[in-house]
mmCIF file of N, CA, C and O in Angstrom:
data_model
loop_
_atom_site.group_PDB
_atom_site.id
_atom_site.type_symbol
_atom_site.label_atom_id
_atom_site.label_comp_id
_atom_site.label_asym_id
_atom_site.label_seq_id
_atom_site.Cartn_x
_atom_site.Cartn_y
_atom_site.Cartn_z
ATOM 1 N N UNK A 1 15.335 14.048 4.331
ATOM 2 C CA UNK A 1 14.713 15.158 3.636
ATOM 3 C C UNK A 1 15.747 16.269 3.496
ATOM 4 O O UNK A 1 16.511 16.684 4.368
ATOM 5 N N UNK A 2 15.610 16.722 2.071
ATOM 6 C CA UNK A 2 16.526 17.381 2.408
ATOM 7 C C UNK A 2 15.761 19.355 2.087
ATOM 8 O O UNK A 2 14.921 19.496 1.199
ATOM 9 N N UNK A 3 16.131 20.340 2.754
ATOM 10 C CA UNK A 3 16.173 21.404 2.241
ATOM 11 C C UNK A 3 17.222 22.548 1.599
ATOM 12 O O UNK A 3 18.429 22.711 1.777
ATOM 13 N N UNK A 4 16.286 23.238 0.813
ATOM 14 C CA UNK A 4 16.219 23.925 -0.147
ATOM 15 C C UNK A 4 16.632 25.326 0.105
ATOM 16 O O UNK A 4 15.904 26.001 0.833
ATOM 17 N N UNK A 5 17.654 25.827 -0.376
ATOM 18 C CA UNK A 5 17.518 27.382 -0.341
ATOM 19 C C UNK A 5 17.087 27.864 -2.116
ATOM 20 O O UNK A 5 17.412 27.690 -3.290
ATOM 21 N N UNK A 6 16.035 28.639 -1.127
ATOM 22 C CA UNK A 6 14.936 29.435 -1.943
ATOM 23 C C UNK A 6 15.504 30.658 -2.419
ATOM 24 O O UNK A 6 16.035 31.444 -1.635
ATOM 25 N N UNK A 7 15.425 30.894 -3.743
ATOM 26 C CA UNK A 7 15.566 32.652 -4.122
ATOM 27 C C UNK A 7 14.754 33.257 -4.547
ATOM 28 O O UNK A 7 14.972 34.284 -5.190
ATOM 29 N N UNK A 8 13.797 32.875 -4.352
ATOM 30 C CA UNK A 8 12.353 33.837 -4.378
ATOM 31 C C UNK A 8 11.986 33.779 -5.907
ATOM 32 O O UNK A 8 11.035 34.470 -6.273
ATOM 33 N N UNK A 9 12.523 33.166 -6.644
ATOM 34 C CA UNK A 9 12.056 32.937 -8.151
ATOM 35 C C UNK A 9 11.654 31.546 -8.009
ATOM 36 O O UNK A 9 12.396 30.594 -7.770
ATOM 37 N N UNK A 10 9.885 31.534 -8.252
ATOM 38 C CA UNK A 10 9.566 30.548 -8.516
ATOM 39 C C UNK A 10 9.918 29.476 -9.353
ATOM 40 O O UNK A 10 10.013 28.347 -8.872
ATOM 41 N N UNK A 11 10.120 29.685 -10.535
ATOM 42 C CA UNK A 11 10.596 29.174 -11.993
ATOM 43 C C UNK A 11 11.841 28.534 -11.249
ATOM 44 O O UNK A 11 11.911 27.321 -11.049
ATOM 45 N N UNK A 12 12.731 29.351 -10.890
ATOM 46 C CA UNK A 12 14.086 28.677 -10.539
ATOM 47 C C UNK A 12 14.331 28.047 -9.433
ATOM 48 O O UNK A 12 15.358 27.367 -9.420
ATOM 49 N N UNK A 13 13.718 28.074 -8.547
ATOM 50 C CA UNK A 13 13.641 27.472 -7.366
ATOM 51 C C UNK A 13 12.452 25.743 -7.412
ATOM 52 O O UNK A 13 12.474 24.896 -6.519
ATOM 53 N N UNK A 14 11.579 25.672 -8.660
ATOM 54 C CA UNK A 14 10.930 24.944 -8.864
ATOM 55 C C UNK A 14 11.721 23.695 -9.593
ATOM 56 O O UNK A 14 11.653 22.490 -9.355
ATOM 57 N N UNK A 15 12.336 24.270 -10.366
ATOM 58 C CA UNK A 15 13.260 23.104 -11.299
ATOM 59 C C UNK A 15 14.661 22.656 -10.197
ATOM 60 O O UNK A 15 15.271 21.616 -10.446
ATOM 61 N N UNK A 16 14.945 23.254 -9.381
ATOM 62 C CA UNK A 16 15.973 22.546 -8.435
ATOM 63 C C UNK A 16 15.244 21.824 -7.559
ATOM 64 O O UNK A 16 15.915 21.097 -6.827
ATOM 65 N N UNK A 17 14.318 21.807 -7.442
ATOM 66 C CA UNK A 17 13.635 20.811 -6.746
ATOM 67 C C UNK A 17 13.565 18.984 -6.736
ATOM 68 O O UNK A 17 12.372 18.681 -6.707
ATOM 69 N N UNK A 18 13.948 18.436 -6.743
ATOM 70 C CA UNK A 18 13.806 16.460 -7.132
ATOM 71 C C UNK A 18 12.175 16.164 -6.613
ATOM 72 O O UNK A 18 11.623 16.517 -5.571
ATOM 73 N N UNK A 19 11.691 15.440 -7.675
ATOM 74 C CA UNK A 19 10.284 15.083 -7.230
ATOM 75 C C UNK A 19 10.368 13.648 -7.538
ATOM 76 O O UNK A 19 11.274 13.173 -8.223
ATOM 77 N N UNK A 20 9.304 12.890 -6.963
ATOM 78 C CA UNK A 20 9.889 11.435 -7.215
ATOM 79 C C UNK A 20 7.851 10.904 -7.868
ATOM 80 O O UNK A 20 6.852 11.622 -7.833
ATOM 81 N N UNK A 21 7.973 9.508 -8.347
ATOM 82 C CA UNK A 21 6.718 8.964 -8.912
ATOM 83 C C UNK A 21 6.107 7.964 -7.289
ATOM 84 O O UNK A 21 6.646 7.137 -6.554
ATOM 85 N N UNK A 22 4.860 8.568 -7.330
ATOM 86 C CA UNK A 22 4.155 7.794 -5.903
ATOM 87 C C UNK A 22 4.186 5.954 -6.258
ATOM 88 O O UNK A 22 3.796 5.066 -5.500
ATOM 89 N N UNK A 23 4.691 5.823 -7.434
ATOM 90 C CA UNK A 23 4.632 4.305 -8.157
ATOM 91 C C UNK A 23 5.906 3.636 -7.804
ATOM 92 O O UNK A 23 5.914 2.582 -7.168
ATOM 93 N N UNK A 24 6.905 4.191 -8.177
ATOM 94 C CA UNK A 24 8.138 4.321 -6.991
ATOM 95 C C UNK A 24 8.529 3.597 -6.024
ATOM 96 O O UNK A 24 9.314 2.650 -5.987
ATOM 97 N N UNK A 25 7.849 4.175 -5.142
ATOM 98 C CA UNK A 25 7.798 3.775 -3.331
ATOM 99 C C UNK A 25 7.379 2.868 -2.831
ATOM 100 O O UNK A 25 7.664 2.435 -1.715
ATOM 101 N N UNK A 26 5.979 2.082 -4.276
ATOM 102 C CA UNK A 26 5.276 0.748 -3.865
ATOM 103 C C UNK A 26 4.788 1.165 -2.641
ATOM 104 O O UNK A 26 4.850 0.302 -1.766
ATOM 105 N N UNK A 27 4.467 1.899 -2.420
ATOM 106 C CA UNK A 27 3.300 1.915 -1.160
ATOM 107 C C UNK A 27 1.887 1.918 -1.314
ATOM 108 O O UNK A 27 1.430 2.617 -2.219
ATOM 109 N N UNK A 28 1.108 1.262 -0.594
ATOM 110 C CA UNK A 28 -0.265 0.993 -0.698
ATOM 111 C C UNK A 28 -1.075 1.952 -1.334
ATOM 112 O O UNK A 28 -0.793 3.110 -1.024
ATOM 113 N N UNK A 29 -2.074 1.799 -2.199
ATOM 114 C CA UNK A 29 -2.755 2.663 -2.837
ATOM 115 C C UNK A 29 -4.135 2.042 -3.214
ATOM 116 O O UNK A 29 -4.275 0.942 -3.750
ATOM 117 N N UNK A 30 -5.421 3.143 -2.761
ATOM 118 C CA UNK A 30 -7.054 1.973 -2.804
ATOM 119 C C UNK A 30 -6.654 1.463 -4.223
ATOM 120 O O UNK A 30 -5.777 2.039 -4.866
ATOM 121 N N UNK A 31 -7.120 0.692 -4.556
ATOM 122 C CA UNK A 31 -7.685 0.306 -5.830
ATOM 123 C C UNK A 31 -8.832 0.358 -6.147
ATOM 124 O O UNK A 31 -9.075 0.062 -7.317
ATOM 125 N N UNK A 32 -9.832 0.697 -5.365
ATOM 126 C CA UNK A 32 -11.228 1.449 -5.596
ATOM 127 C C UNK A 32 -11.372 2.953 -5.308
ATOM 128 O O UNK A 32 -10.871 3.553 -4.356
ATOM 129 N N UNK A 33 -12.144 3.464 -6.292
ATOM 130 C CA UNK A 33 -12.275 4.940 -6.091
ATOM 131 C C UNK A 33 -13.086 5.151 -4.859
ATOM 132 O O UNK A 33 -13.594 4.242 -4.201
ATOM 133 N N UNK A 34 -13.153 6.226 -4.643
ATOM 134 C CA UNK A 34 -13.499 6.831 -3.295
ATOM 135 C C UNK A 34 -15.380 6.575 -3.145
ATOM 136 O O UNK A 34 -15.960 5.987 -4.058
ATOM 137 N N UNK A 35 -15.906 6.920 -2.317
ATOM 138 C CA UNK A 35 -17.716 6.409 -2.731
ATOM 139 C C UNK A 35 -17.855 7.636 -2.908
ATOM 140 O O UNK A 35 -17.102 8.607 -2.847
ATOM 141 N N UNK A 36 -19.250 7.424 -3.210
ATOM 142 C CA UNK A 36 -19.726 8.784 -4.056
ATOM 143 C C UNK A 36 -20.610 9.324 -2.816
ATOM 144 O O UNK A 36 -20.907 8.764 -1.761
ATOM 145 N N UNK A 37 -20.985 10.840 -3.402
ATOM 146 C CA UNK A 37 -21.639 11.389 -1.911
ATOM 147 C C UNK A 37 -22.800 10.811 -1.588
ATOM 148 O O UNK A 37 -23.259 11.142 -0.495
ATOM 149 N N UNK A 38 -23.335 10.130 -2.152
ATOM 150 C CA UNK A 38 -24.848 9.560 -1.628
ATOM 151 C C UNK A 38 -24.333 8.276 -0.800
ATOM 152 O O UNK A 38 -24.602 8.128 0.392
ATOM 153 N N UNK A 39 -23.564 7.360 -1.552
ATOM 154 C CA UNK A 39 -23.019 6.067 -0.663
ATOM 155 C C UNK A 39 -22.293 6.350 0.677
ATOM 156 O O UNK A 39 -22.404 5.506 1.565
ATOM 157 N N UNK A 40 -21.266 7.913 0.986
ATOM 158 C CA UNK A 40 -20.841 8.588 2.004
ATOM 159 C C UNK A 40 -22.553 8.816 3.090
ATOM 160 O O UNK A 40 -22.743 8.223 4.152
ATOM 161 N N UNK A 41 -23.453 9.693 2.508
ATOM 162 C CA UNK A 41 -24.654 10.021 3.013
ATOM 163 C C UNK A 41 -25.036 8.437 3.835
ATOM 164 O O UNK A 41 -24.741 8.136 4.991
ATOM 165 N N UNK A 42 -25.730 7.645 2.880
ATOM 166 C CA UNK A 42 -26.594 6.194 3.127
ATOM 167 C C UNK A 42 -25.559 5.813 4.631
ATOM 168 O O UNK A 42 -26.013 5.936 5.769
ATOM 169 N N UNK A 43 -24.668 5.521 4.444
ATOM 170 C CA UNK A 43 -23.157 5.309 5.625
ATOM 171 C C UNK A 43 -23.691 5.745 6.872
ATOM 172 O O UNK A 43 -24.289 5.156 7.772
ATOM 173 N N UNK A 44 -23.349 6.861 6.710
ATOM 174 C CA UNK A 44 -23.722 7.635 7.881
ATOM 175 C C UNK A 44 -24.737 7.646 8.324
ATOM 176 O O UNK A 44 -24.737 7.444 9.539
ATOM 177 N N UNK A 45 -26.359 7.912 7.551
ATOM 178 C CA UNK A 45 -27.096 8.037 8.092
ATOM 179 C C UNK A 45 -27.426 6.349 8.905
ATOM 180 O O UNK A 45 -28.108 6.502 9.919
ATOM 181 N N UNK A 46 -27.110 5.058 8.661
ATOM 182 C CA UNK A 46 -27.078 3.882 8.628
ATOM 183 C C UNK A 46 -26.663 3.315 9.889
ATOM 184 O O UNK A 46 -27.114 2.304 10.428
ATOM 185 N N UNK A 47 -25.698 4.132 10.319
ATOM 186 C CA UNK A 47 -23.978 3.334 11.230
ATOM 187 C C UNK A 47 -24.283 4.730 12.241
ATOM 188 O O UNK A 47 -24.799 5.841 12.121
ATOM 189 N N UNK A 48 -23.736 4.058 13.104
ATOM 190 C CA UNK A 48 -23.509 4.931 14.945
ATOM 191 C C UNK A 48 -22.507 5.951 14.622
ATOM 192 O O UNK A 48 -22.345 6.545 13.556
ATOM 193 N N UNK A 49 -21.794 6.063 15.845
ATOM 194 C CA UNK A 49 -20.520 6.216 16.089
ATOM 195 C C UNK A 49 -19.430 5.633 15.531
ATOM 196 O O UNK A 49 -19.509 4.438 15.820
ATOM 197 N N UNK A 50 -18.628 5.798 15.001
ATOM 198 C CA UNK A 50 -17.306 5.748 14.637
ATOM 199 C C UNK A 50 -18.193 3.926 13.588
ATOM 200 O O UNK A 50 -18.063 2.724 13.819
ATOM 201 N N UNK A 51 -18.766 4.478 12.822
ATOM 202 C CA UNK A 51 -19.397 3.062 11.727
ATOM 203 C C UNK A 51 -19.758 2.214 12.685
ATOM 204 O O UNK A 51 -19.572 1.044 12.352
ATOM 205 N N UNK A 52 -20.312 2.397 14.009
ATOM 206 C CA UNK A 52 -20.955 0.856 14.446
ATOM 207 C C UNK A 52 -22.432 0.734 13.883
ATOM 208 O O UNK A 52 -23.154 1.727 13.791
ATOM 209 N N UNK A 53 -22.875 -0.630 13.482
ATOM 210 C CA UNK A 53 -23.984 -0.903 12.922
ATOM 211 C C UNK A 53 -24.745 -1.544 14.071
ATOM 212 O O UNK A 53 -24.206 -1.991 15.083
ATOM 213 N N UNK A 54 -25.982 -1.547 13.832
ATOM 214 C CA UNK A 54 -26.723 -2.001 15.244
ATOM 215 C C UNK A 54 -26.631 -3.418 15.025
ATOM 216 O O UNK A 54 -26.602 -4.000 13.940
ATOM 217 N N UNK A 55 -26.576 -4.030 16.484
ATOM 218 C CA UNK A 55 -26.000 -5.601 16.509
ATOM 219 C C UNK A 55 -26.943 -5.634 17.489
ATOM 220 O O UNK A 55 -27.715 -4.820 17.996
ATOM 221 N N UNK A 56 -26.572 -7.257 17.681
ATOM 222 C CA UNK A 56 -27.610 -7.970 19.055
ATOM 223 C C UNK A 56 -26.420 -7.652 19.944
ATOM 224 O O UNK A 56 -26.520 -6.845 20.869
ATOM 225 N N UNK A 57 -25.435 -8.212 19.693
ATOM 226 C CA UNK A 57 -24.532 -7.756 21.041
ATOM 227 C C UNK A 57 -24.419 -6.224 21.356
ATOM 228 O O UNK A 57 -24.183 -5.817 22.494
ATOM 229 N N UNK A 58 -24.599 -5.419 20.301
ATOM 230 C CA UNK A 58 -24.463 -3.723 20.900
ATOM 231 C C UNK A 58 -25.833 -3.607 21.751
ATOM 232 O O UNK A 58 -25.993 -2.767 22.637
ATOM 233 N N UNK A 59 -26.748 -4.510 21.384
ATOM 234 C CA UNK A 59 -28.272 -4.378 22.160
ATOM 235 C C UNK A 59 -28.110 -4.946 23.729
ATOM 236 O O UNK A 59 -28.701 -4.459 24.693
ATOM 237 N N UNK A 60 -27.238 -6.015 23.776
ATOM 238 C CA UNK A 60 -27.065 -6.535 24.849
ATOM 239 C C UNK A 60 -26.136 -5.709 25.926
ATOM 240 O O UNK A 60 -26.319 -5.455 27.117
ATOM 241 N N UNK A 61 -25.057 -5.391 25.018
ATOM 242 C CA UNK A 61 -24.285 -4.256 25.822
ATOM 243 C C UNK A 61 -25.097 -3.037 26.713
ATOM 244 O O UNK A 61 -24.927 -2.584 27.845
ATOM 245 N N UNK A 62 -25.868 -2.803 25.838
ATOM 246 C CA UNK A 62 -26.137 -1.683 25.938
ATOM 247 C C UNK A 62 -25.725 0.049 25.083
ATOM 248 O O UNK A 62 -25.886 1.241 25.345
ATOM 249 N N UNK A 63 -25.149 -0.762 24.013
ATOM 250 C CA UNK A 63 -24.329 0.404 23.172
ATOM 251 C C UNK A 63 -25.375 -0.171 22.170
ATOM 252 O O UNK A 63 -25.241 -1.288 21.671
ATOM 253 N N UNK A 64 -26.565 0.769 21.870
ATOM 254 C CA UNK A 64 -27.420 0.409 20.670
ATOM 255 C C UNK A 64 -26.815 2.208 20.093
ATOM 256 O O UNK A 64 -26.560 3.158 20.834
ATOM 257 N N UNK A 65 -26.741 2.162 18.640
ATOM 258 C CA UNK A 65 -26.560 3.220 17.669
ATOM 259 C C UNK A 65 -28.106 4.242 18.093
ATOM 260 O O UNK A 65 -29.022 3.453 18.324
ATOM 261 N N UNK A 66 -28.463 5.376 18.204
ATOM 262 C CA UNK A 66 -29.507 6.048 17.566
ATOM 263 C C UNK A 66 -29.954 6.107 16.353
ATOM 264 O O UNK A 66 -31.023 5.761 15.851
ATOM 265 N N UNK A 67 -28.492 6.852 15.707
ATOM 266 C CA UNK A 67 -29.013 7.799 14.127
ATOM 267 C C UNK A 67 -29.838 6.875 13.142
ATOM 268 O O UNK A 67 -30.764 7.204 12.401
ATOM 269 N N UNK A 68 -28.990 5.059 13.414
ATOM 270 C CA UNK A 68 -29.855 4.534 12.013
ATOM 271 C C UNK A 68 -31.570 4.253 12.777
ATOM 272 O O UNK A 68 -32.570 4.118 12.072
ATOM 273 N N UNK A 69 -31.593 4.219 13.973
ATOM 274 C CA UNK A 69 -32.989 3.670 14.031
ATOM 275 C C UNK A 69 -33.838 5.712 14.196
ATOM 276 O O UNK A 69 -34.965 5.887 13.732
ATOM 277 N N UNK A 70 -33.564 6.146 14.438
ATOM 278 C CA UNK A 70 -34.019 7.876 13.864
ATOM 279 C C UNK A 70 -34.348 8.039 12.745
ATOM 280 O O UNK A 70 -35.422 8.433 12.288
ATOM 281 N N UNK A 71 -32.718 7.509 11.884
ATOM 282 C CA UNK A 71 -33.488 7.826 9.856
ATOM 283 C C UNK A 71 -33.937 6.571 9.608
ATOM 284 O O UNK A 71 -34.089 6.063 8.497
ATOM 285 N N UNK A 72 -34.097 6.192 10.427
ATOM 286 C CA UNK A 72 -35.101 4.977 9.591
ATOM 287 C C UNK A 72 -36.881 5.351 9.912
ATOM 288 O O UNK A 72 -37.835 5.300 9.135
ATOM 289 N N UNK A 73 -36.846 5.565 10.734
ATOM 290 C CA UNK A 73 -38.139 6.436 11.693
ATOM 291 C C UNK A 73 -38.404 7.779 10.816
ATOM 292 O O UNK A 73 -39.547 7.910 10.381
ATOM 293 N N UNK A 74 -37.783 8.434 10.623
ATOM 294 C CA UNK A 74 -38.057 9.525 9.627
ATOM 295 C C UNK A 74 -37.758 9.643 8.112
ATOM 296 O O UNK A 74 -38.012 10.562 7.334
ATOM 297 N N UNK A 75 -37.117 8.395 7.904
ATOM 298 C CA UNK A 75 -38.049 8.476 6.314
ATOM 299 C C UNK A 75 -36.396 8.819 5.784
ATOM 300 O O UNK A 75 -36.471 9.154 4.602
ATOM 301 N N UNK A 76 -35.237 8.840 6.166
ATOM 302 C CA UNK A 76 -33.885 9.484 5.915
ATOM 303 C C UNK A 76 -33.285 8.773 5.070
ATOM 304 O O UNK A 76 -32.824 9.058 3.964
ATOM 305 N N UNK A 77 -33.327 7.322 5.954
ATOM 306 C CA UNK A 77 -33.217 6.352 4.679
ATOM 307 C C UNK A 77 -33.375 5.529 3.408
ATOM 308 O O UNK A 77 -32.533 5.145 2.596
ATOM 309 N N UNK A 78 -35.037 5.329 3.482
ATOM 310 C CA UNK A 78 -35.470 5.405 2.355
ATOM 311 C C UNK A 78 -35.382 6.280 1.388
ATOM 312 O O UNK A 78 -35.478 5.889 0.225
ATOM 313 N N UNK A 79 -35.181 7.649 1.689
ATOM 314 C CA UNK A 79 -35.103 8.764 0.560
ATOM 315 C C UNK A 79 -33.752 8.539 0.189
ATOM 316 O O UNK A 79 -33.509 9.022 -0.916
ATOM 317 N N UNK A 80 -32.417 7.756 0.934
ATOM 318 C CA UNK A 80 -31.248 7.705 0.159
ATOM 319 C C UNK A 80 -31.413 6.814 -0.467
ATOM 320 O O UNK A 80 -31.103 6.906 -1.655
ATOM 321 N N UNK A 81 -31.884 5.751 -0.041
ATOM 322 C CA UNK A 81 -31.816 4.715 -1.035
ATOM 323 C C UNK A 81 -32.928 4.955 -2.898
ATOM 324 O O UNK A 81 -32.746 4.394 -3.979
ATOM 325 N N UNK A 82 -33.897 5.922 -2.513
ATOM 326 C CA UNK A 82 -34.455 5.847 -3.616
ATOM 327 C C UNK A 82 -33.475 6.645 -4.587
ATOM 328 O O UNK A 82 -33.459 6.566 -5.815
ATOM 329 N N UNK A 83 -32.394 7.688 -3.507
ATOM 330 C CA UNK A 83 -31.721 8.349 -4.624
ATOM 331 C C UNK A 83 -30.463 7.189 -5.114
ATOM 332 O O UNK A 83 -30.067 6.966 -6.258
ATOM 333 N N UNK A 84 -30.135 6.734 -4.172
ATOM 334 C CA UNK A 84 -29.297 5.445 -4.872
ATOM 335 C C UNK A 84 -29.351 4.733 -6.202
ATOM 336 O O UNK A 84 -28.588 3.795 -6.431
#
C-alpha cells in the first residue's frame, strides 16, 4: 500500500490517486443479491442463535432455539409469511 501526500486540494489530490477494477483481483463476489427485508425478518424470526434451526438433535442436546417456537406461538410468523 502505498501512501499519499495530501495538499489539501481535493481535485488534485483525487486524480493522483491509482484506483483499480474489483473485476481485476478475481476475488469472490455473491452472485445473488442480498435478501430483501422481509426474507432478513422471516430468518430471524425462524432460526436461534447465530441461524440454528430447531433440530431433534438440538432437542436432545438440550440446545432447543426459543424465538422460532415464541413467533410461531404469537402469530410472528405467519404475519411474515403472509407478507411474503
Amino acid at each position: 500500500m502505498k501512501l499519499h501526500k495530501l495538499s489539501g486540494n481535493l481535485v488534485k489530490d483525487i486524480e493522483g490517486i491509482e484506483t483499480f477494477n474489483k473485476f481485476d483481483l478475481n476475488a469472490p463476489m455473491a452472485r445473488k443479491p442480498p435478501p430483501t427485508q422481509i426474507e432478513r425478518q422471516s430468518f430471524t424470526a425462524s432460526t436461534g442463535p447465530f441461524g440454528r434451526k430447531l433440530s431433534v438433535i438440538g432437542v436432545v442436546t438440550g440446545k432447543i432455539p426459543l424465538a422460532p417456537i415464541i413467533n410461531k406461538l404469537n402469530g410472528t410468523l405467519d404475519e411474515l409469511e403472509k407478507r411474503q
